[in-house]
Amino acid sequence: QVQLVESGGGLVQAGGSLRLSCAASGRTFSTYRMGWFRQAPGKEREFVGAKNWIGANTYYADSVKGRFTISRDNAENTVYLQMNSLKPEDTAVYYCAAATYYTLSYTLPSTYNYWGQGTQVTVSS
């Protein structure tokens, strides 16, 4: 079992920044990849980015590339999502997720087997 707890959401004006944290506990040594997803009201859960727990491979959705950065602190078992130049369309509940096995896809929610509770990010225009 892996437990994930997100924090850092809030209200920010367009153009501002937020940093989300995802603290992992439990069998974190079994984690292969960490992902960030978001879900806006009435929309499907959307891939934001992912980072392998070991190694440097990091992936981003086109909509956030160049604005969002995923980083990792293995000693603290924490993954971060730094969000810059935020836009109103970034408004959503943001979730972190853990995959404990390899899959070719890293964008599908179904390939992650542990999820956090989500944190709200609201970007005002």
Short mmCIF file of N, CA and C in Angstrom, two decimals:
data_model
loop_
_atom_site.label_atom_id
_atom_site.label_comp_id
_atom_site.label_asym_id
_atom_site.label_seq_id
_atom_site.Cartn_x
_atom_site.Cartn_y
_atom_site.Cartn_z
N GLN A 1 0.84 -1.20 0.00
CA GLN A 1 0.00 0.00 0.00
C GLN A 1 0.87 1.24 0.00
N VAL A 2 0.44 2.23 -0.76
CA VAL A 2 1.09 3.53 -0.80
C VAL A 2 0.04 4.58 -0.48
N GLN A 3 0.33 5.45 0.46
CA GLN A 3 -0.58 6.53 0.80
C GLN A 3 -0.01 7.84 0.25
N LEU A 4 -0.89 8.65 -0.33
CA LEU A 4 -0.49 9.91 -0.94
C LEU A 4 -1.32 11.05 -0.37
N VAL A 5 -0.66 12.14 0.00
CA VAL A 5 -1.35 13.30 0.54
C VAL A 5 -0.87 14.54 -0.19
N GLU A 6 -1.79 15.21 -0.88
CA GLU A 6 -1.44 16.44 -1.60
C GLU A 6 -1.67 17.66 -0.70
N SER A 7 -0.93 18.71 -0.99
CA SER A 7 -1.14 19.98 -0.32
C SER A 7 -0.63 21.09 -1.23
N GLY A 8 -1.01 22.33 -0.90
CA GLY A 8 -0.48 23.46 -1.62
C GLY A 8 -1.44 24.14 -2.57
N GLY A 9 -2.64 23.61 -2.71
CA GLY A 9 -3.60 24.25 -3.59
C GLY A 9 -4.10 25.56 -3.00
N GLY A 10 -4.84 26.30 -3.82
CA GLY A 10 -5.39 27.57 -3.35
C GLY A 10 -5.89 28.41 -4.49
N LEU A 11 -6.11 29.69 -4.18
CA LEU A 11 -6.60 30.66 -5.14
C LEU A 11 -5.45 31.57 -5.55
N VAL A 12 -5.28 31.75 -6.84
CA VAL A 12 -4.20 32.59 -7.35
C VAL A 12 -4.70 33.35 -8.57
N GLN A 13 -4.14 34.52 -8.80
CA GLN A 13 -4.51 35.27 -9.98
C GLN A 13 -3.78 34.73 -11.21
N ALA A 14 -4.36 34.96 -12.37
CA ALA A 14 -3.73 34.56 -13.62
C ALA A 14 -2.33 35.15 -13.71
N GLY A 15 -1.39 34.32 -14.15
CA GLY A 15 0.00 34.73 -14.22
C GLY A 15 0.79 34.38 -12.98
N GLY A 16 0.11 33.99 -11.92
CA GLY A 16 0.77 33.66 -10.67
C GLY A 16 1.30 32.24 -10.65
N SER A 17 1.81 31.86 -9.48
CA SER A 17 2.43 30.55 -9.31
C SER A 17 1.90 29.86 -8.06
N LEU A 18 1.94 28.55 -8.09
CA LEU A 18 1.65 27.71 -6.93
C LEU A 18 2.57 26.50 -7.00
N ARG A 19 2.88 25.95 -5.85
CA ARG A 19 3.61 24.69 -5.80
C ARG A 19 2.80 23.67 -5.01
N LEU A 20 2.48 22.58 -5.67
CA LEU A 20 1.77 21.49 -5.02
C LEU A 20 2.77 20.45 -4.52
N SER A 21 2.46 19.85 -3.39
CA SER A 21 3.30 18.79 -2.84
C SER A 21 2.49 17.51 -2.75
N CYS A 22 3.17 16.40 -2.91
CA CYS A 22 2.54 15.09 -2.75
C CYS A 22 3.47 14.24 -1.90
N ALA A 23 3.08 14.03 -0.66
CA ALA A 23 3.87 13.25 0.27
C ALA A 23 3.43 11.79 0.21
N ALA A 24 4.38 10.91 -0.02
CA ALA A 24 4.08 9.49 -0.13
C ALA A 24 4.56 8.76 1.12
N SER A 25 3.81 7.78 1.54
CA SER A 25 4.19 6.95 2.69
C SER A 25 3.76 5.52 2.41
N GLY A 26 4.25 4.61 3.24
CA GLY A 26 3.94 3.21 3.03
C GLY A 26 5.03 2.54 2.20
N ARG A 27 4.64 1.69 1.29
CA ARG A 27 5.59 0.92 0.48
C ARG A 27 6.10 1.75 -0.71
N THR A 28 6.69 2.89 -0.39
CA THR A 28 7.12 3.79 -1.46
C THR A 28 8.24 3.19 -2.30
N PHE A 29 8.97 2.22 -1.76
CA PHE A 29 10.07 1.63 -2.53
C PHE A 29 9.55 0.85 -3.73
N SER A 30 8.25 0.54 -3.70
CA SER A 30 7.66 -0.20 -4.81
C SER A 30 7.14 0.72 -5.92
N THR A 31 7.29 2.03 -5.73
CA THR A 31 6.75 2.97 -6.70
C THR A 31 7.63 3.05 -7.94
N TYR A 32 7.01 2.93 -9.10
CA TYR A 32 7.75 3.05 -10.35
C TYR A 32 7.66 4.47 -10.90
N ARG A 33 6.47 5.05 -10.84
CA ARG A 33 6.24 6.36 -11.45
C ARG A 33 5.23 7.15 -10.63
N MET A 34 5.43 8.45 -10.55
CA MET A 34 4.47 9.36 -9.92
C MET A 34 3.86 10.24 -10.99
N GLY A 35 2.58 10.44 -10.91
CA GLY A 35 1.90 11.27 -11.90
C GLY A 35 1.07 12.35 -11.25
N TRP A 36 0.82 13.40 -12.02
CA TRP A 36 -0.11 14.46 -11.62
C TRP A 36 -1.23 14.52 -12.65
N PHE A 37 -2.44 14.59 -12.17
CA PHE A 37 -3.61 14.71 -13.00
C PHE A 37 -4.47 15.85 -12.46
N ARG A 38 -5.41 16.29 -13.26
CA ARG A 38 -6.35 17.31 -12.82
C ARG A 38 -7.72 17.03 -13.40
N GLN A 39 -8.73 17.52 -12.69
CA GLN A 39 -10.10 17.31 -13.14
C GLN A 39 -10.90 18.57 -12.87
N ALA A 40 -11.39 19.17 -13.93
CA ALA A 40 -12.25 20.34 -13.84
C ALA A 40 -13.70 19.88 -13.80
N PRO A 41 -14.60 20.70 -13.26
CA PRO A 41 -16.02 20.31 -13.19
C PRO A 41 -16.56 19.93 -14.56
N GLY A 42 -17.21 18.79 -14.63
CA GLY A 42 -17.84 18.35 -15.87
C GLY A 42 -16.89 17.78 -16.90
N LYS A 43 -15.61 17.66 -16.53
CA LYS A 43 -14.63 17.13 -17.48
C LYS A 43 -13.98 15.86 -16.94
N GLU A 44 -13.36 15.12 -17.83
CA GLU A 44 -12.67 13.90 -17.43
C GLU A 44 -11.32 14.26 -16.78
N ARG A 45 -10.84 13.31 -16.00
CA ARG A 45 -9.53 13.50 -15.38
C ARG A 45 -8.46 13.56 -16.49
N GLU A 46 -7.58 14.55 -16.36
CA GLU A 46 -6.64 14.87 -17.44
C GLU A 46 -5.20 14.71 -16.95
N PHE A 47 -4.36 14.13 -17.77
CA PHE A 47 -2.94 13.98 -17.45
C PHE A 47 -2.27 15.35 -17.46
N VAL A 48 -1.45 15.60 -16.44
CA VAL A 48 -0.67 16.84 -16.36
C VAL A 48 0.81 16.54 -16.57
N GLY A 49 1.33 15.57 -15.83
CA GLY A 49 2.73 15.22 -15.95
C GLY A 49 3.05 14.00 -15.14
N ALA A 50 4.24 13.45 -15.35
CA ALA A 50 4.66 12.25 -14.62
C ALA A 50 6.17 12.23 -14.54
N LYS A 51 6.65 11.56 -13.51
CA LYS A 51 8.10 11.44 -13.32
C LYS A 51 8.39 10.07 -12.74
N ASN A 52 9.38 9.39 -13.32
CA ASN A 52 9.77 8.10 -12.77
C ASN A 52 10.41 8.30 -11.40
N TRP A 53 10.15 7.37 -10.49
CA TRP A 53 10.67 7.49 -9.14
C TRP A 53 12.20 7.39 -9.14
N ILE A 54 12.71 6.55 -10.01
CA ILE A 54 14.16 6.42 -10.16
C ILE A 54 14.51 6.88 -11.56
N GLY A 55 15.51 7.72 -11.66
CA GLY A 55 15.90 8.19 -12.98
C GLY A 55 15.33 9.56 -13.28
N ALA A 56 15.64 10.06 -14.44
CA ALA A 56 15.32 11.44 -14.79
C ALA A 56 14.13 11.61 -15.72
N ASN A 57 13.55 10.52 -16.18
CA ASN A 57 12.46 10.64 -17.16
C ASN A 57 11.28 11.40 -16.58
N THR A 58 10.92 12.47 -17.27
CA THR A 58 9.78 13.30 -16.87
C THR A 58 8.97 13.61 -18.11
N TYR A 59 7.66 13.63 -17.96
CA TYR A 59 6.75 13.81 -19.08
C TYR A 59 5.73 14.88 -18.71
N TYR A 60 5.31 15.67 -19.71
CA TYR A 60 4.33 16.73 -19.48
C TYR A 60 3.28 16.73 -20.58
N ALA A 61 2.09 17.12 -20.21
CA ALA A 61 1.06 17.39 -21.22
C ALA A 61 1.44 18.65 -21.98
N ASP A 62 1.05 18.70 -23.24
CA ASP A 62 1.38 19.87 -24.06
C ASP A 62 0.82 21.16 -23.46
N SER A 63 -0.32 21.05 -22.81
CA SER A 63 -0.98 22.24 -22.27
C SER A 63 -0.21 22.90 -21.12
N VAL A 64 0.71 22.16 -20.51
CA VAL A 64 1.45 22.71 -19.37
C VAL A 64 2.95 22.77 -19.61
N LYS A 65 3.39 22.23 -20.72
CA LYS A 65 4.83 22.17 -21.01
C LYS A 65 5.41 23.59 -21.03
N GLY A 66 6.52 23.77 -20.35
CA GLY A 66 7.15 25.08 -20.27
C GLY A 66 6.64 25.93 -19.12
N ARG A 67 5.52 25.54 -18.51
CA ARG A 67 4.97 26.31 -17.38
C ARG A 67 5.02 25.51 -16.08
N PHE A 68 4.86 24.21 -16.17
CA PHE A 68 4.83 23.35 -14.99
C PHE A 68 6.11 22.51 -14.93
N THR A 69 6.57 22.25 -13.72
CA THR A 69 7.76 21.44 -13.52
C THR A 69 7.53 20.46 -12.38
N ILE A 70 7.85 19.20 -12.64
CA ILE A 70 7.76 18.18 -11.60
C ILE A 70 9.16 17.93 -11.05
N SER A 71 9.27 17.90 -9.74
CA SER A 71 10.52 17.56 -9.10
C SER A 71 10.26 16.55 -8.01
N ARG A 72 11.33 16.00 -7.50
CA ARG A 72 11.21 14.87 -6.58
C ARG A 72 12.26 14.98 -5.50
N ASP A 73 11.86 14.69 -4.28
CA ASP A 73 12.79 14.60 -3.15
C ASP A 73 12.69 13.19 -2.61
N ASN A 74 13.58 12.33 -3.04
CA ASN A 74 13.48 10.92 -2.64
C ASN A 74 13.67 10.74 -1.14
N ALA A 75 14.51 11.57 -0.55
CA ALA A 75 14.75 11.43 0.89
C ALA A 75 13.49 11.72 1.69
N GLU A 76 12.67 12.64 1.19
CA GLU A 76 11.43 13.01 1.86
C GLU A 76 10.22 12.29 1.28
N ASN A 77 10.46 11.44 0.28
CA ASN A 77 9.34 10.74 -0.38
C ASN A 77 8.25 11.71 -0.81
N THR A 78 8.68 12.80 -1.41
CA THR A 78 7.74 13.85 -1.81
C THR A 78 7.99 14.24 -3.26
N VAL A 79 6.91 14.44 -3.97
CA VAL A 79 6.95 14.93 -5.35
C VAL A 79 6.27 16.28 -5.39
N TYR A 80 6.83 17.18 -6.17
CA TYR A 80 6.30 18.55 -6.27
C TYR A 80 5.84 18.85 -7.68
N LEU A 81 4.84 19.72 -7.77
CA LEU A 81 4.41 20.25 -9.06
C LEU A 81 4.47 21.77 -8.95
N GLN A 82 5.49 22.34 -9.55
CA GLN A 82 5.63 23.79 -9.59
C GLN A 82 4.86 24.31 -10.79
N MET A 83 3.91 25.19 -10.53
CA MET A 83 3.05 25.70 -11.59
C MET A 83 3.26 27.20 -11.71
N ASN A 84 3.75 27.62 -12.86
CA ASN A 84 4.00 29.03 -13.14
C ASN A 84 3.12 29.51 -14.27
N SER A 85 3.00 30.81 -14.39
CA SER A 85 2.20 31.41 -15.46
C SER A 85 0.81 30.76 -15.54
N LEU A 86 0.18 30.67 -14.41
CA LEU A 86 -1.11 29.99 -14.35
C LEU A 86 -2.18 30.73 -15.12
N LYS A 87 -3.08 29.95 -15.71
CA LYS A 87 -4.17 30.48 -16.52
C LYS A 87 -5.50 30.03 -15.89
N PRO A 88 -6.58 30.77 -16.17
CA PRO A 88 -7.88 30.34 -15.64
C PRO A 88 -8.24 28.91 -16.04
N GLU A 89 -7.81 28.48 -17.20
CA GLU A 89 -8.12 27.12 -17.64
C GLU A 89 -7.34 26.05 -16.88
N ASP A 90 -6.41 26.45 -16.03
CA ASP A 90 -5.73 25.50 -15.16
C ASP A 90 -6.55 25.18 -13.91
N THR A 91 -7.65 25.87 -13.73
CA THR A 91 -8.50 25.64 -12.57
C THR A 91 -9.04 24.22 -12.57
N ALA A 92 -8.80 23.50 -11.48
CA ALA A 92 -9.22 22.10 -11.39
C ALA A 92 -8.83 21.57 -10.00
N VAL A 93 -9.31 20.38 -9.72
CA VAL A 93 -8.78 19.62 -8.59
C VAL A 93 -7.59 18.83 -9.11
N TYR A 94 -6.46 18.99 -8.43
CA TYR A 94 -5.23 18.32 -8.85
C TYR A 94 -4.98 17.10 -7.95
N TYR A 95 -4.64 16.00 -8.61
CA TYR A 95 -4.40 14.74 -7.91
C TYR A 95 -2.99 14.24 -8.21
N CYS A 96 -2.33 13.70 -7.22
CA CYS A 96 -1.12 12.95 -7.50
C CYS A 96 -1.47 11.46 -7.46
N ALA A 97 -0.69 10.69 -8.16
CA ALA A 97 -0.95 9.27 -8.29
C ALA A 97 0.37 8.52 -8.36
N ALA A 98 0.33 7.27 -7.93
CA ALA A 98 1.52 6.42 -7.95
C ALA A 98 1.23 5.15 -8.73
N ALA A 99 2.19 4.78 -9.56
CA ALA A 99 2.12 3.50 -10.26
C ALA A 99 3.22 2.61 -9.72
N THR A 100 2.86 1.42 -9.28
CA THR A 100 3.86 0.52 -8.70
C THR A 100 4.30 -0.55 -9.69
N TYR A 101 3.95 -0.37 -10.96
CA TYR A 101 4.39 -1.31 -11.97
C TYR A 101 4.60 -0.53 -13.26
N TYR A 102 5.44 -1.09 -14.14
CA TYR A 102 5.73 -0.42 -15.40
C TYR A 102 4.57 -0.60 -16.37
N THR A 103 4.22 0.47 -17.07
CA THR A 103 3.32 0.40 -18.22
C THR A 103 3.88 1.30 -19.29
N LEU A 104 3.59 0.99 -20.52
CA LEU A 104 4.04 1.81 -21.63
C LEU A 104 3.41 3.20 -21.56
N SER A 105 2.14 3.24 -21.18
CA SER A 105 1.44 4.51 -21.07
C SER A 105 1.69 5.14 -19.70
N TYR A 106 1.89 6.43 -19.70
CA TYR A 106 1.98 7.16 -18.44
C TYR A 106 0.91 8.24 -18.35
N THR A 107 0.05 8.34 -19.37
CA THR A 107 -0.98 9.38 -19.38
C THR A 107 -2.36 8.87 -18.95
N LEU A 108 -2.56 7.59 -18.93
CA LEU A 108 -3.88 7.05 -18.60
C LEU A 108 -4.04 6.91 -17.10
N PRO A 109 -5.12 7.45 -16.53
CA PRO A 109 -5.34 7.29 -15.09
C PRO A 109 -5.39 5.82 -14.65
N SER A 110 -5.85 4.95 -15.53
CA SER A 110 -6.00 3.53 -15.16
C SER A 110 -4.66 2.84 -14.93
N THR A 111 -3.57 3.47 -15.35
CA THR A 111 -2.25 2.85 -15.16
C THR A 111 -1.62 3.21 -13.82
N TYR A 112 -2.34 3.99 -13.01
CA TYR A 112 -1.86 4.35 -11.67
C TYR A 112 -2.76 3.66 -10.65
N ASN A 113 -2.18 3.04 -9.65
CA ASN A 113 -2.98 2.26 -8.73
C ASN A 113 -3.15 2.89 -7.35
N TYR A 114 -2.54 4.03 -7.09
CA TYR A 114 -2.78 4.74 -5.83
C TYR A 114 -2.99 6.22 -6.14
N TRP A 115 -3.93 6.82 -5.39
CA TRP A 115 -4.30 8.21 -5.64
C TRP A 115 -4.40 8.98 -4.32
N GLY A 116 -4.06 10.26 -4.41
CA GLY A 116 -4.30 11.14 -3.29
C GLY A 116 -5.72 11.65 -3.30
N GLN A 117 -6.05 12.47 -2.33
CA GLN A 117 -7.41 12.95 -2.15
C GLN A 117 -7.71 14.18 -3.03
N GLY A 118 -6.69 14.79 -3.57
CA GLY A 118 -6.88 15.95 -4.44
C GLY A 118 -6.77 17.27 -3.68
N THR A 119 -6.35 18.29 -4.40
CA THR A 119 -6.28 19.64 -3.85
C THR A 119 -6.78 20.62 -4.90
N GLN A 120 -7.59 21.57 -4.48
CA GLN A 120 -8.22 22.51 -5.40
C GLN A 120 -7.25 23.62 -5.78
N VAL A 121 -7.17 23.89 -7.07
CA VAL A 121 -6.43 25.04 -7.60
C VAL A 121 -7.41 25.89 -8.38
N THR A 122 -7.52 27.15 -7.99
CA THR A 122 -8.42 28.08 -8.67
C THR A 122 -7.61 29.27 -9.15
N VAL A 123 -7.70 29.53 -10.45
CA VAL A 123 -6.98 30.65 -11.05
C VAL A 123 -8.00 31.67 -11.52
N SER A 124 -7.93 32.86 -10.95
CA SER A 124 -8.88 33.91 -11.31
C SER A 124 -8.31 34.77 -12.43
N SER A 125 -9.20 35.28 -13.26
CA SER A 125 -8.76 36.10 -14.40
C SER A 125 -8.67 37.57 -14.01
#
